[in-house]
Structures are given as C-alpha cells and as structure tokens.
Amino acid sequence: MRLTIDTTTDTYEQAIAAVQAAYGLRPDTPAGWPQAPAVEPRPGPQDLSIDGLGNGWSDQLLFQVLAALMPGARTVLRRITDLGGAASYDDVQRYFADPLTDPIPTSRIGGTLTSIKAVQRRVAPESTGPLLQRDERARLYRIDDALVAGLTRAFAMADARPDLLRGTAPSL
C-alpha cells in the first residue's frame, strides 16, 4: 500500500483520516472538518508509450533502463541527451569536472557509461540496438534522434517519479 500526504495542502485532520481510511477504520468525522481533496492519479511508467521508436526501443523500455541505472550513469546519459544526443568525450568530461555540477572524476566517466550497456543487456530484449554509441576514433558519444526524444520523455517521467529510480530514497 502506498499513501501520499501532501503536507502543504492537507490538514492534520485530513492526513489522519487518510491513514485511518487506508487501514479500514471509519471514524466519525466532525461536521466542521473540510473534506479531503480528491486524489489525483500519479503518472507512472505505464503512461509512457509502448510504440516502437526504432531498433526495438519504446518509451517504456527506455524508462526501465533509466530506472535501473546507477545515479551517476543516469546523470551522464541525461547530459548527452540534453546536448541533443551527440557530445564529445571532452565536452562531457569538462562538464562533470566543474564542481558546481555533480562531479564525476574524468577517469570514471567511461566506466560509468559502460554500465549503460550492462543494464541494457539485463533489462532490454536482445533485439534492441545500442542505446549509447561510442566512437573511440572521433571521441564522440551518440544517441539516435528517435531515442533522444524517447529519453527526454523518460527523463520527464523520472523527474515526476524519482521514487521509481534505483539509488534514490523512496518517498511517502
């Protein structure tokens, strides 16, 4: 069971009533108490499309990969996605070397991105193409354009539901 209480809009009495209702208790509520607001459904991965984006990928599958990634790999993948799906090794390394961002040592970025391939093998079907392509000669990271759009939607869902991501604390 999951119970969400919004401490900015719900009153103490509404919170207690919600907990009691969740456990099947039906207390008499005083006539003067306001009614609890209607619960709005929270978005979830099921709201993402299952339609193919190409190479066997869908929005739901991309979200599953994002959710399974460690936070560092997710952050690097987001940076490459924010750059339109193409970035040089040097651009990514410079961005994460800045202490104002989430710093990742330069020597660890390549290993961090290797984990994306490992998660893809574990989560995605074998028929999917590579999510992140690395060109060692040109020193470039690349994500197909259709996947960039899907990753953007998956990251928006991740922002709305951080409780579904690996390495984040669950929310009540």
PDB file of C-alpha atoms in Angstrom:
ATOM      1  CA  MET A   1       0.000   0.000   0.000  1.00  0.00           C
ATOM      2  CA  ARG A   2       1.222   3.495  -0.803  1.00  0.00           C
ATOM      3  CA  LEU A   3      -0.163   6.542   0.967  1.00  0.00           C
ATOM      4  CA  THR A   4       0.727  10.064  -0.085  1.00  0.00           C
ATOM      5  CA  ILE A   5       0.067  13.023   2.174  1.00  0.00           C
ATOM      6  CA  ASP A   6       0.806  16.498   0.866  1.00  0.00           C
ATOM      7  CA  THR A   7       1.988  18.467   3.882  1.00  0.00           C
ATOM      8  CA  THR A   8       1.469  21.785   2.113  1.00  0.00           C
ATOM      9  CA  THR A   9      -2.213  21.329   1.246  1.00  0.00           C
ATOM     10  CA  ASP A  10      -3.583  18.594   3.533  1.00  0.00           C
ATOM     11  CA  THR A  11      -4.590  19.427   7.081  1.00  0.00           C
ATOM     12  CA  TYR A  12      -3.546  17.277  10.007  1.00  0.00           C
ATOM     13  CA  GLU A  13      -7.080  16.004  10.276  1.00  0.00           C
ATOM     14  CA  GLN A  14      -7.166  15.071   6.593  1.00  0.00           C
ATOM     15  CA  ALA A  15      -3.888  13.174   6.989  1.00  0.00           C
ATOM     16  CA  ILE A  16      -5.196  11.238   9.984  1.00  0.00           C
ATOM     17  CA  ALA A  17      -8.448  10.482   8.144  1.00  0.00           C
ATOM     18  CA  ALA A  18      -6.460   9.211   5.136  1.00  0.00           C
ATOM     19  CA  VAL A  19      -4.376   6.887   7.310  1.00  0.00           C
ATOM     20  CA  GLN A  20      -7.472   5.594   9.078  1.00  0.00           C
ATOM     21  CA  ALA A  21      -9.251   5.039   5.779  1.00  0.00           C
ATOM     22  CA  ALA A  22      -6.221   3.187   4.421  1.00  0.00           C
ATOM     23  CA  TYR A  23      -6.431   0.760   7.341  1.00  0.00           C
ATOM     24  CA  GLY A  24     -10.176   0.355   7.015  1.00  0.00           C
ATOM     25  CA  LEU A  25     -11.087   2.382  10.090  1.00  0.00           C
ATOM     26  CA  ARG A  26     -14.200   4.508   9.736  1.00  0.00           C
ATOM     27  CA  PRO A  27     -14.102   7.158  12.457  1.00  0.00           C
ATOM     28  CA  ASP A  28     -16.835   9.735  12.812  1.00  0.00           C
ATOM     29  CA  THR A  29     -15.528  12.966  11.363  1.00  0.00           C
ATOM     30  CA  PRO A  30     -16.706  16.215  12.914  1.00  0.00           C
ATOM     31  CA  ALA A  31     -19.089  18.187  10.746  1.00  0.00           C
ATOM     32  CA  GLY A  32     -16.807  21.225  10.622  1.00  0.00           C
ATOM     33  CA  TRP A  33     -13.821  19.428   9.103  1.00  0.00           C
ATOM     34  CA  PRO A  34     -13.125  20.120   5.442  1.00  0.00           C
ATOM     35  CA  GLN A  35     -13.327  17.258   3.001  1.00  0.00           C
ATOM     36  CA  ALA A  36     -10.032  15.854   1.801  1.00  0.00           C
ATOM     37  CA  PRO A  37      -9.270  16.828  -1.781  1.00  0.00           C
ATOM     38  CA  ALA A  38      -9.771  14.200  -4.435  1.00  0.00           C
ATOM     39  CA  VAL A  39      -6.648  12.159  -5.040  1.00  0.00           C
ATOM     40  CA  GLU A  40      -5.134  12.790  -8.429  1.00  0.00           C
ATOM     41  CA  PRO A  41      -3.548   9.750 -10.042  1.00  0.00           C
ATOM     42  CA  ARG A  42       0.226   9.934 -10.179  1.00  0.00           C
ATOM     43  CA  PRO A  43       1.894   9.388 -13.519  1.00  0.00           C
ATOM     44  CA  GLY A  44       3.736   6.127 -13.909  1.00  0.00           C
ATOM     45  CA  PRO A  45       5.751   4.224 -16.495  1.00  0.00           C
ATOM     46  CA  GLN A  46       2.513   2.663 -17.746  1.00  0.00           C
ATOM     47  CA  ASP A  47       1.606   6.134 -19.053  1.00  0.00           C
ATOM     48  CA  LEU A  48       4.561   6.049 -21.444  1.00  0.00           C
ATOM     49  CA  SER A  49       4.133   4.728 -24.956  1.00  0.00           C
ATOM     50  CA  ILE A  50       4.859   1.125 -25.892  1.00  0.00           C
ATOM     51  CA  ASP A  51       5.036   2.092 -29.575  1.00  0.00           C
ATOM     52  CA  GLY A  52       8.355   1.403 -31.233  1.00  0.00           C
ATOM     53  CA  LEU A  53      10.832   4.249 -31.618  1.00  0.00           C
ATOM     54  CA  GLY A  54      13.206   2.181 -33.715  1.00  0.00           C
ATOM     55  CA  ASN A  55      15.745  -0.569 -33.061  1.00  0.00           C
ATOM     56  CA  GLY A  56      13.299  -2.273 -30.680  1.00  0.00           C
ATOM     57  CA  TRP A  57      13.016   0.661 -28.245  1.00  0.00           C
ATOM     58  CA  SER A  58       9.888   2.213 -26.748  1.00  0.00           C
ATOM     59  CA  ASP A  59       9.376   4.981 -24.189  1.00  0.00           C
ATOM     60  CA  GLN A  60       8.515   2.415 -21.520  1.00  0.00           C
ATOM     61  CA  LEU A  61      11.628   0.376 -22.230  1.00  0.00           C
ATOM     62  CA  LEU A  62      13.826   3.479 -22.137  1.00  0.00           C
ATOM     63  CA  PHE A  63      12.350   4.369 -18.748  1.00  0.00           C
ATOM     64  CA  GLN A  64      13.057   0.857 -17.460  1.00  0.00           C
ATOM     65  CA  VAL A  65      16.699   1.257 -18.449  1.00  0.00           C
ATOM     66  CA  LEU A  66      16.875   4.708 -16.792  1.00  0.00           C
ATOM     67  CA  ALA A  67      15.280   3.369 -13.628  1.00  0.00           C
ATOM     68  CA  ALA A  68      17.838   0.543 -13.422  1.00  0.00           C
ATOM     69  CA  LEU A  69      20.892   2.777 -13.914  1.00  0.00           C
ATOM     70  CA  MET A  70      23.004   3.987 -11.024  1.00  0.00           C
ATOM     71  CA  PRO A  71      22.612   7.747 -10.444  1.00  0.00           C
ATOM     72  CA  GLY A  72      25.997   8.651 -11.969  1.00  0.00           C
ATOM     73  CA  ALA A  73      25.324   6.826 -15.234  1.00  0.00           C
ATOM     74  CA  ARG A  74      21.841   8.339 -15.368  1.00  0.00           C
ATOM     75  CA  THR A  75      23.309  11.830 -14.918  1.00  0.00           C
ATOM     76  CA  VAL A  76      25.853  11.376 -17.713  1.00  0.00           C
ATOM     77  CA  LEU A  77      23.208   9.937 -20.048  1.00  0.00           C
ATOM     78  CA  ARG A  78      20.951  12.882 -19.250  1.00  0.00           C
ATOM     79  CA  ARG A  79      23.746  15.328 -20.107  1.00  0.00           C
ATOM     80  CA  ILE A  80      24.288  13.689 -23.500  1.00  0.00           C
ATOM     81  CA  THR A  81      20.512  13.678 -24.095  1.00  0.00           C
ATOM     82  CA  ASP A  82      20.293  17.374 -23.141  1.00  0.00           C
ATOM     83  CA  LEU A  83      23.002  18.101 -25.706  1.00  0.00           C
ATOM     84  CA  GLY A  84      20.794  16.634 -28.439  1.00  0.00           C
ATOM     85  CA  GLY A  85      22.234  13.138 -28.413  1.00  0.00           C
ATOM     86  CA  ALA A  86      25.758  13.927 -29.505  1.00  0.00           C
ATOM     87  CA  ALA A  87      28.674  15.083 -27.396  1.00  0.00           C
ATOM     88  CA  SER A  88      32.418  14.833 -27.496  1.00  0.00           C
ATOM     89  CA  TYR A  89      34.253  12.998 -24.758  1.00  0.00           C
ATOM     90  CA  ASP A  90      35.971  16.279 -23.834  1.00  0.00           C
ATOM     91  CA  ASP A  91      32.662  18.195 -23.504  1.00  0.00           C
ATOM     92  CA  VAL A  92      31.242  15.578 -21.153  1.00  0.00           C
ATOM     93  CA  GLN A  93      34.444  15.403 -19.100  1.00  0.00           C
ATOM     94  CA  ARG A  94      34.642  19.197 -18.777  1.00  0.00           C
ATOM     95  CA  TYR A  95      31.006  19.412 -17.695  1.00  0.00           C
ATOM     96  CA  PHE A  96      31.441  16.869 -14.904  1.00  0.00           C
ATOM     97  CA  ALA A  97      34.801  18.275 -13.820  1.00  0.00           C
ATOM     98  CA  ASP A  98      33.027  21.520 -12.820  1.00  0.00           C
ATOM     99  CA  PRO A  99      32.488  21.409  -9.049  1.00  0.00           C
ATOM    100  CA  LEU A 100      29.121  23.194  -9.461  1.00  0.00           C
ATOM    101  CA  THR A 101      27.670  20.149 -11.230  1.00  0.00           C
ATOM    102  CA  ASP A 102      27.602  16.618  -9.859  1.00  0.00           C
ATOM    103  CA  PRO A 103      31.341  15.971 -10.168  1.00  0.00           C
ATOM    104  CA  ILE A 104      32.430  12.659 -11.618  1.00  0.00           C
ATOM    105  CA  PRO A 105      36.184  12.073 -11.903  1.00  0.00           C
ATOM    106  CA  THR A 106      37.361  12.146 -15.508  1.00  0.00           C
ATOM    107  CA  SER A 107      38.799   8.662 -15.155  1.00  0.00           C
ATOM    108  CA  ARG A 108      35.395   7.240 -14.131  1.00  0.00           C
ATOM    109  CA  ILE A 109      33.133   8.632 -16.876  1.00  0.00           C
ATOM    110  CA  GLY A 110      33.986   5.861 -19.360  1.00  0.00           C
ATOM    111  CA  GLY A 111      33.312   3.161 -16.766  1.00  0.00           C
ATOM    112  CA  THR A 112      30.105   4.879 -15.740  1.00  0.00           C
ATOM    113  CA  LEU A 113      28.880   4.772 -19.319  1.00  0.00           C
ATOM    114  CA  THR A 114      29.906   1.125 -19.699  1.00  0.00           C
ATOM    115  CA  SER A 115      27.257   0.338 -17.100  1.00  0.00           C
ATOM    116  CA  ILE A 116      24.595   1.603 -19.535  1.00  0.00           C
ATOM    117  CA  LYS A 117      25.433  -1.262 -21.870  1.00  0.00           C
ATOM    118  CA  ALA A 118      25.324  -3.736 -18.970  1.00  0.00           C
ATOM    119  CA  VAL A 119      21.896  -2.505 -17.844  1.00  0.00           C
ATOM    120  CA  GLN A 120      20.641  -2.619 -21.434  1.00  0.00           C
ATOM    121  CA  ARG A 121      21.702  -6.282 -21.690  1.00  0.00           C
ATOM    122  CA  ARG A 122      19.896  -7.096 -18.439  1.00  0.00           C
ATOM    123  CA  VAL A 123      16.687  -5.053 -18.953  1.00  0.00           C
ATOM    124  CA  ALA A 124      16.105  -4.764 -22.698  1.00  0.00           C
ATOM    125  CA  PRO A 125      15.423  -7.592 -25.149  1.00  0.00           C
ATOM    126  CA  GLU A 126      18.323  -8.731 -27.293  1.00  0.00           C
ATOM    127  CA  SER A 127      16.620  -7.279 -30.364  1.00  0.00           C
ATOM    128  CA  THR A 128      17.243  -3.679 -29.261  1.00  0.00           C
ATOM    129  CA  GLY A 129      20.007  -1.704 -30.876  1.00  0.00           C
ATOM    130  CA  PRO A 130      22.605   0.154 -28.836  1.00  0.00           C
ATOM    131  CA  LEU A 131      21.231   2.979 -26.708  1.00  0.00           C
ATOM    132  CA  LEU A 132      24.520   4.853 -26.474  1.00  0.00           C
ATOM    133  CA  GLN A 133      27.061   4.578 -29.261  1.00  0.00           C
ATOM    134  CA  ARG A 134      30.706   5.403 -28.656  1.00  0.00           C
ATOM    135  CA  ASP A 135      33.077   6.350 -31.449  1.00  0.00           C
ATOM    136  CA  GLU A 136      36.558   5.897 -29.991  1.00  0.00           C
ATOM    137  CA  ARG A 137      38.346   7.348 -33.042  1.00  0.00           C
ATOM    138  CA  ALA A 138      36.278  10.549 -33.171  1.00  0.00           C
ATOM    139  CA  ARG A 139      35.888  10.560 -29.353  1.00  0.00           C
ATOM    140  CA  LEU A 140      32.121  11.082 -29.606  1.00  0.00           C
ATOM    141  CA  TYR A 141      29.055   9.788 -27.787  1.00  0.00           C
ATOM    142  CA  ARG A 142      25.938   9.464 -29.901  1.00  0.00           C
ATOM    143  CA  ILE A 143      22.288   8.563 -29.342  1.00  0.00           C
ATOM    144  CA  ASP A 144      19.889   8.110 -32.275  1.00  0.00           C
ATOM    145  CA  ASP A 145      17.496  11.046 -32.741  1.00  0.00           C
ATOM    146  CA  ALA A 146      14.368   8.944 -32.150  1.00  0.00           C
ATOM    147  CA  LEU A 147      15.867   7.687 -28.895  1.00  0.00           C
ATOM    148  CA  VAL A 148      16.757  11.219 -27.785  1.00  0.00           C
ATOM    149  CA  ALA A 149      13.075  12.163 -27.949  1.00  0.00           C
ATOM    150  CA  GLY A 150      12.136   8.983 -26.066  1.00  0.00           C
ATOM    151  CA  LEU A 151      14.830   9.583 -23.440  1.00  0.00           C
ATOM    152  CA  THR A 152      13.556  13.131 -22.977  1.00  0.00           C
ATOM    153  CA  ARG A 153      10.103  11.732 -22.183  1.00  0.00           C
ATOM    154  CA  ALA A 154      11.612   9.054 -19.932  1.00  0.00           C
ATOM    155  CA  PHE A 155      13.627  11.673 -18.022  1.00  0.00           C
ATOM    156  CA  ALA A 156      10.471  13.774 -17.600  1.00  0.00           C
ATOM    157  CA  MET A 157       8.803  10.726 -16.033  1.00  0.00           C
ATOM    158  CA  ALA A 158      11.872  10.173 -13.857  1.00  0.00           C
ATOM    159  CA  ASP A 159      11.598  13.779 -12.652  1.00  0.00           C
ATOM    160  CA  ALA A 160       7.926  13.243 -11.822  1.00  0.00           C
ATOM    161  CA  ARG A 161       8.527   9.884 -10.105  1.00  0.00           C
ATOM    162  CA  PRO A 162      12.045   9.776  -8.618  1.00  0.00           C
ATOM    163  CA  ASP A 163      10.787   7.094  -6.225  1.00  0.00           C
ATOM    164  CA  LEU A 164      10.899   4.603  -9.126  1.00  0.00           C
ATOM    165  CA  LEU A 165      14.625   5.103  -9.782  1.00  0.00           C
ATOM    166  CA  ARG A 166      17.471   2.992  -8.472  1.00  0.00           C
ATOM    167  CA  GLY A 167      19.639   4.740  -5.936  1.00  0.00           C
ATOM    168  CA  THR A 168      17.014   7.236  -4.738  1.00  0.00           C
ATOM    169  CA  ALA A 169      15.283   7.269  -1.401  1.00  0.00           C
ATOM    170  CA  PRO A 170      11.621   6.216  -1.520  1.00  0.00           C
ATOM    171  CA  SER A 171       9.077   8.918  -0.781  1.00  0.00           C
ATOM    172  CA  LEU A 172       5.940   8.558   1.262  1.00  0.00           C
TER     173      LEU A 172
END
